[in-house]
PDB file of C-alpha atoms in Angstrom:
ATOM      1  CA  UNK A 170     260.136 203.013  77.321  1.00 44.00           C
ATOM      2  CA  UNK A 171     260.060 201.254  73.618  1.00 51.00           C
ATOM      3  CA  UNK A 172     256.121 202.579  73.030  1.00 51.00           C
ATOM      4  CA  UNK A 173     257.483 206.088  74.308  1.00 54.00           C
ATOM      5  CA  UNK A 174     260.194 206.146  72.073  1.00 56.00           C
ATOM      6  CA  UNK A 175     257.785 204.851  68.842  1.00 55.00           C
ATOM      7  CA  UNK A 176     255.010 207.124  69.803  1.00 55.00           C
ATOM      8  CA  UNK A 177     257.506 210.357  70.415  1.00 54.00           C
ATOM      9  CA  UNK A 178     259.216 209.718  67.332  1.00 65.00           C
ATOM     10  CA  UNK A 179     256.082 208.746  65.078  1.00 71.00           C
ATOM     11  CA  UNK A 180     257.681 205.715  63.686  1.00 80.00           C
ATOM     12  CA  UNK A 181     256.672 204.202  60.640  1.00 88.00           C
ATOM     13  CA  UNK A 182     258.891 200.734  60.632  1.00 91.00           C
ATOM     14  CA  UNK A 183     260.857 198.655  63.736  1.00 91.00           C
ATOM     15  CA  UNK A 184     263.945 196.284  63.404  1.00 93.00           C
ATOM     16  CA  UNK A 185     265.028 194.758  66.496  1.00 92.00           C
ATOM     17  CA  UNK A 186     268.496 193.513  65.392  1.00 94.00           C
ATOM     18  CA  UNK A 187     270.021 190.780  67.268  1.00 93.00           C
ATOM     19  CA  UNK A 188     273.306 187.970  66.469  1.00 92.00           C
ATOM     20  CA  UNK A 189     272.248 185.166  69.031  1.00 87.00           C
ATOM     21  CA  UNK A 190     274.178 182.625  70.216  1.00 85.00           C
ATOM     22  CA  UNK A 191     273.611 178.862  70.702  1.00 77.00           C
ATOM     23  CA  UNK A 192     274.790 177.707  74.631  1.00 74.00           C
ATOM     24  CA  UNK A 193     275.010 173.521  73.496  1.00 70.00           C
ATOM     25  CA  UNK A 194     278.694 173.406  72.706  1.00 61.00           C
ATOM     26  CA  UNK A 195     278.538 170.217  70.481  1.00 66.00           C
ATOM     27  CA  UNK A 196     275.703 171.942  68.380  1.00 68.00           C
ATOM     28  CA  UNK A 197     277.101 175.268  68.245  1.00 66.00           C
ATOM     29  CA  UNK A 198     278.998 175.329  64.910  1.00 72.00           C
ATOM     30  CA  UNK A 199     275.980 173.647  62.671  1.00 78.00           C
ATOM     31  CA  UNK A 200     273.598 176.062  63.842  1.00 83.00           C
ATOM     32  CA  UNK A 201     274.100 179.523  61.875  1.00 88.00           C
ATOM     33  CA  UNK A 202     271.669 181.325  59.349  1.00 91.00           C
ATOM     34  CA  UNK A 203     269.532 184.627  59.693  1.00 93.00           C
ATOM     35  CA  UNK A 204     265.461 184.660  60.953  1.00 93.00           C
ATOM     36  CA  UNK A 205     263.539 186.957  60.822  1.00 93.00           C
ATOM     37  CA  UNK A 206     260.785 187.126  63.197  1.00 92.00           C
ATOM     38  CA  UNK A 207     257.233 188.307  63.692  1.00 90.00           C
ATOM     39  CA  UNK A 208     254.816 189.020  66.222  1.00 87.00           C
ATOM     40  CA  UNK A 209     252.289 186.246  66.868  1.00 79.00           C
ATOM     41  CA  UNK A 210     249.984 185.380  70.324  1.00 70.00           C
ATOM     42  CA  UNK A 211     250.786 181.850  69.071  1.00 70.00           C
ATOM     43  CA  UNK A 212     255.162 180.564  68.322  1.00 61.00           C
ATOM     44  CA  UNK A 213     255.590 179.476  64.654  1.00 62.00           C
ATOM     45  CA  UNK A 214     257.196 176.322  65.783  1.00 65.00           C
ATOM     46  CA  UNK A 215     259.053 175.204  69.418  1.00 73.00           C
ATOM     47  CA  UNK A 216     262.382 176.877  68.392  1.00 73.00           C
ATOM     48  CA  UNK A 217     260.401 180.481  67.790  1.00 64.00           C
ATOM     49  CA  UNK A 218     258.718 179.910  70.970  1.00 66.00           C
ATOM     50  CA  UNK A 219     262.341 179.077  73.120  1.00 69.00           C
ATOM     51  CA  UNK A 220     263.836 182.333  70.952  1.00 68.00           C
ATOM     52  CA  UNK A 221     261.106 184.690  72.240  1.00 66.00           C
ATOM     53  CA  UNK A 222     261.189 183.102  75.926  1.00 68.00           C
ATOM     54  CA  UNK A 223     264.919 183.806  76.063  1.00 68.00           C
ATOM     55  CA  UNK A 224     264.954 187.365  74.124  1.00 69.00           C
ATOM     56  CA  UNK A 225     261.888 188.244  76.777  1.00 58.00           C
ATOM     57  CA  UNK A 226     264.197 187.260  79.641  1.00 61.00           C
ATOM     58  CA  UNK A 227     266.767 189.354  79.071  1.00 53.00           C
ATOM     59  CA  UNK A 228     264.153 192.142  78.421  1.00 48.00           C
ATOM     60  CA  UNK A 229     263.324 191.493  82.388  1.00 43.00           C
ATOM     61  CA  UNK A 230     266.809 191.288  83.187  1.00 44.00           C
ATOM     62  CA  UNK A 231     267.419 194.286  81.919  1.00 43.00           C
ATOM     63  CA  UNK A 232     264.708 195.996  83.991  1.00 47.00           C
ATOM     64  CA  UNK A 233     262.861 197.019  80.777  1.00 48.00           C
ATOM     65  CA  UNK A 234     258.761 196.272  81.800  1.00 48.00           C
ATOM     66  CA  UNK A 235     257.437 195.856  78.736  1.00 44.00           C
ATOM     67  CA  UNK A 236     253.540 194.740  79.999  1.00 47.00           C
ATOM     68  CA  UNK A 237     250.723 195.709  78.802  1.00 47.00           C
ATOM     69  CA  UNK A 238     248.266 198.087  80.603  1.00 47.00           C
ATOM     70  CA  UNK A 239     244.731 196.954  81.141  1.00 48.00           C
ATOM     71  CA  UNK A 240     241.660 198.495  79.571  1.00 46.00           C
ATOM     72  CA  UNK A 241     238.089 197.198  80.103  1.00 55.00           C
ATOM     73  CA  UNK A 242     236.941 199.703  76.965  1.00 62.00           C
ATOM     74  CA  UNK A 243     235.318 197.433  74.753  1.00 71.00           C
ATOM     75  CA  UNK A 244     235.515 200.159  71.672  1.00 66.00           C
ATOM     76  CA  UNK A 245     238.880 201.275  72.646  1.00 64.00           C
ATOM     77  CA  UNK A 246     240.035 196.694  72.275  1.00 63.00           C
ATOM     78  CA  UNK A 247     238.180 196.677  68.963  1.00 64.00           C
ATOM     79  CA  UNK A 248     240.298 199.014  67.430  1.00 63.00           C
ATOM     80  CA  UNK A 249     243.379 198.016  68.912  1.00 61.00           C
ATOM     81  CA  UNK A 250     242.678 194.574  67.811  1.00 66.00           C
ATOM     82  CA  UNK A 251     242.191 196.022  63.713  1.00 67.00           C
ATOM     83  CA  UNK A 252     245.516 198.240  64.350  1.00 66.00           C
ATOM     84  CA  UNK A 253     247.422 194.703  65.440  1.00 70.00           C
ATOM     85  CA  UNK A 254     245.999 193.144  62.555  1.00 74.00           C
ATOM     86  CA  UNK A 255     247.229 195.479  59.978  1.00 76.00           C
ATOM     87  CA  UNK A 256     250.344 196.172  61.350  1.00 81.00           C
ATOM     88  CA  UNK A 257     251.069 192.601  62.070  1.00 83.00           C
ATOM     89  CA  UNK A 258     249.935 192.010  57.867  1.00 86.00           C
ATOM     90  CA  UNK A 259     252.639 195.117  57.170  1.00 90.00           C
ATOM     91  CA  UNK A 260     255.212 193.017  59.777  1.00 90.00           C
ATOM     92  CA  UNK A 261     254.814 190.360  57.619  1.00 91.00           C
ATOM     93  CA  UNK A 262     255.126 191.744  54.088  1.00 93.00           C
ATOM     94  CA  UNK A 263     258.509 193.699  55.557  1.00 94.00           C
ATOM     95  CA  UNK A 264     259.476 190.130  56.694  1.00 94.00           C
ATOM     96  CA  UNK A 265     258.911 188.567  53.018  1.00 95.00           C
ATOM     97  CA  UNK A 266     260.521 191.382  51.553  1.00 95.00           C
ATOM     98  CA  UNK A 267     263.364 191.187  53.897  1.00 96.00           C
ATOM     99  CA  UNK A 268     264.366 187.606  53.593  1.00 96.00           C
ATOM    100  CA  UNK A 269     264.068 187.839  49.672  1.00 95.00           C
ATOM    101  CA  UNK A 270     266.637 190.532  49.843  1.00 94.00           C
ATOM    102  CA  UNK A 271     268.796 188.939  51.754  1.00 93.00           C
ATOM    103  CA  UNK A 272     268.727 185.426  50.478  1.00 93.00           C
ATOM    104  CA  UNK A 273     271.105 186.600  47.879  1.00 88.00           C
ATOM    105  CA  UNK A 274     273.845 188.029  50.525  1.00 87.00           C
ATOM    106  CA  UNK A 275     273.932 186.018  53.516  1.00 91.00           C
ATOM    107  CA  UNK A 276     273.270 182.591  54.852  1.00 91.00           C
ATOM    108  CA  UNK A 277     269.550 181.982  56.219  1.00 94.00           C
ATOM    109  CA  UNK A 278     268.170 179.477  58.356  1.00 91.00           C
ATOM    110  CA  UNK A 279     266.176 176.821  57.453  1.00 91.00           C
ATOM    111  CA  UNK A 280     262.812 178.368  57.813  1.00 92.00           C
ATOM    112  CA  UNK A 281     264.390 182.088  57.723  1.00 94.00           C
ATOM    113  CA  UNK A 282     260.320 183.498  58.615  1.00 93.00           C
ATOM    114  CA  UNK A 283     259.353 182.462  62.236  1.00 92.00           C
ATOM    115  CA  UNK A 284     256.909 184.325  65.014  1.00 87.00           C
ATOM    116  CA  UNK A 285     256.585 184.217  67.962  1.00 84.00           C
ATOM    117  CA  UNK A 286     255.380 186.341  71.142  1.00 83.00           C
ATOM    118  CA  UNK A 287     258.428 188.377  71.413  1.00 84.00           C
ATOM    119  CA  UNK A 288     258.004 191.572  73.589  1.00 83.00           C
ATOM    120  CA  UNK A 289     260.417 193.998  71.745  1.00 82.00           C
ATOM    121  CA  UNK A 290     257.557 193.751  69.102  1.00 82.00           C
ATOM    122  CA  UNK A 291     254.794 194.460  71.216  1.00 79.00           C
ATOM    123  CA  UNK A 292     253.464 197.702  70.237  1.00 69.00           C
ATOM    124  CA  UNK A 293     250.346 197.932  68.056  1.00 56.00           C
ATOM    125  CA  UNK A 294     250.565 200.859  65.900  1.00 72.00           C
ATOM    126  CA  UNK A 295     254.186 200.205  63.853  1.00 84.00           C
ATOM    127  CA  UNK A 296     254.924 196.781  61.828  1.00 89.00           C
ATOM    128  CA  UNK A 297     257.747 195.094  63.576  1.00 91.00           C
ATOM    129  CA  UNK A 298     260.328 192.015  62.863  1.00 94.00           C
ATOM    130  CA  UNK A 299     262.909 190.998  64.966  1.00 93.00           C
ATOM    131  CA  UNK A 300     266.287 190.011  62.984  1.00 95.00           C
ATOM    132  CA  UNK A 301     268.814 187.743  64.193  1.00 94.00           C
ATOM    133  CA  UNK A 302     271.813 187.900  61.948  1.00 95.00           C
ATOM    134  CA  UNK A 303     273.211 184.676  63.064  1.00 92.00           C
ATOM    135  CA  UNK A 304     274.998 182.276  65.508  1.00 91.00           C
ATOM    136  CA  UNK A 305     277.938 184.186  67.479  1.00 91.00           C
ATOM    137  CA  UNK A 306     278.464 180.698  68.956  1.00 89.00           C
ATOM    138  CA  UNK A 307     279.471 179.538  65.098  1.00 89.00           C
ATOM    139  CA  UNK A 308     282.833 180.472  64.742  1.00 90.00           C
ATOM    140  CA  UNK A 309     283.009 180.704  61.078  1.00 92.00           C
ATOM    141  CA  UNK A 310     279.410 182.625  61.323  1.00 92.00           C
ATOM    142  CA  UNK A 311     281.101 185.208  63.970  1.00 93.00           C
ATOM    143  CA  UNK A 312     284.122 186.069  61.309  1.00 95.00           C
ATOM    144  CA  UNK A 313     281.692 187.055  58.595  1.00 94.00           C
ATOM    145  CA  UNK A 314     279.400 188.990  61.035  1.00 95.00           C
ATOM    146  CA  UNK A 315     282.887 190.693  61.583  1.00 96.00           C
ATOM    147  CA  UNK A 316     283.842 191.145  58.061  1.00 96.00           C
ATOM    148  CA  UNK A 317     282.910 195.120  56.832  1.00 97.00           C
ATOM    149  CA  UNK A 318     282.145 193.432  53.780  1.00 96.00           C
ATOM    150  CA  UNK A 319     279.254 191.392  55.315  1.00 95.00           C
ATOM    151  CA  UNK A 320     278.152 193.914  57.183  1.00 96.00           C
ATOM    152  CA  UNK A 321     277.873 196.116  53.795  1.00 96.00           C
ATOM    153  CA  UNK A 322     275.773 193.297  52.300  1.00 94.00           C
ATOM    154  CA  UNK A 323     273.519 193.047  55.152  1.00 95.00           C
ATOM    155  CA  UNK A 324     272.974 197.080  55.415  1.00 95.00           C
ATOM    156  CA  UNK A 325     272.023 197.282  51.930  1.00 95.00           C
ATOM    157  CA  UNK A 326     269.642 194.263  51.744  1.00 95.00           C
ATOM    158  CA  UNK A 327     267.581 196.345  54.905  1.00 96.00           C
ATOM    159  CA  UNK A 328     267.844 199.686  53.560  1.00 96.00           C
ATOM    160  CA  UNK A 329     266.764 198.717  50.007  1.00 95.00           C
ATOM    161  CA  UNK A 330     264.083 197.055  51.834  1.00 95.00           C
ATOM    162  CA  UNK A 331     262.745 200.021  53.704  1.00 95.00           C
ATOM    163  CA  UNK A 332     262.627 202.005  50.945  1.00 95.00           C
ATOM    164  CA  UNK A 333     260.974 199.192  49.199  1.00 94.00           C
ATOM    165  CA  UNK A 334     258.672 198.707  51.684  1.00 93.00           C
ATOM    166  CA  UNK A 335     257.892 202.571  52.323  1.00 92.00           C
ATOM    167  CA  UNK A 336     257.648 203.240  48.119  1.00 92.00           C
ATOM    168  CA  UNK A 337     254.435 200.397  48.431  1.00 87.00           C
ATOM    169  CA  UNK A 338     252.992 201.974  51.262  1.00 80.00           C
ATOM    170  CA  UNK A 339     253.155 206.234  49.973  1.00 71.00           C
ATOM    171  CA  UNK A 340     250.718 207.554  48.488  1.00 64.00           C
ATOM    172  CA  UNK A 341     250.264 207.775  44.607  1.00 56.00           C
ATOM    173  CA  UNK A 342     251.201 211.344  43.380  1.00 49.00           C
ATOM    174  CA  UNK A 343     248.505 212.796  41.162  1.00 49.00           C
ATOM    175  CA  UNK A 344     250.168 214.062  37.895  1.00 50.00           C
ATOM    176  CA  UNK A 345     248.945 217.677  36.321  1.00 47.00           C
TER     177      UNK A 345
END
């Protein structure tokens, strides 16, 4: 449904945005901070890999069947292989960009740039992250996600870097 949807649409840019939640009660409330996440075959670090297990679950529990379709066309890998490599270099230069701006408006995690092998960003021809906001489980991380004010911080930090993002990417306008 996802690849429909990008392909139908022609989309340029995807951000999955997620608030996640932590399940161990006694840990719950020092756990908070924004990531933002990238495709990779292989998990940044343990905690990437247990994020993209669980946010793949809940793909399959919500009946979306995100696999991939076999193809034995050696050409036809080749280039899909150079497309995931340059969109996966533009998923990670959004990502930079994307924790710089928002560095200056809301907490981050600890390493606030992970990846992992999360399906929602399985789709070769549009650079993709994966956002989590923050720990719902945090109480004092849930009232800010609340507050209009944070969520007016956190809008502007991802629209200025789209347009950011897109200005790098257009193409240079010949003056007469």
């Amino acid at each position: 449904f996802r690849r429909v949807l990008f392909r139908s649409n022609g989309s340029d840019l995807f951000i999955s945005i997620h608030a996640d939640s932590f399940v161990k009660a006694s840990m719950a409330q020092n756990i908070k901070g924004a990531t933002i996440y990238t495709l990779s075959e292989n998990a940044s670090d343990a905690e990437a890999r247990a994020m993209a297990d669980k946010e793949n679950a809940s793909d399959l529990i919500a009946g979306n069947n995100l696999s991939e379709q076999n193809d034995d066309a050696e050409v036809k890998n080749i280039l899909i292989d150079l497309i995931k490599r340059e969109t996966s270099n533009f998923s990670s230069d959004f990502s930079r960009s994307l924790v710089k701006a928002m560095r200056s408006h809301i907490s981050l995690s600890r390493i606030p740039e992970k990846s992992a092998k999360f399906k929602v960003l399985k789709q070769a021809q549009t650079p993709a992250v994966l956002l989590e906001l923050g720990y719902i489980s945090n109480i004092k991380e849930a009232e800010l996600m609340n507050s209009e004010e944070w969520q007016n911080k956190v809008c502007e930090a991802i629209a200025l870097t789209i347009d950011e993002y897109f200005k790098r990417r257009s193409p240079l306008k010949v003056a007469n």
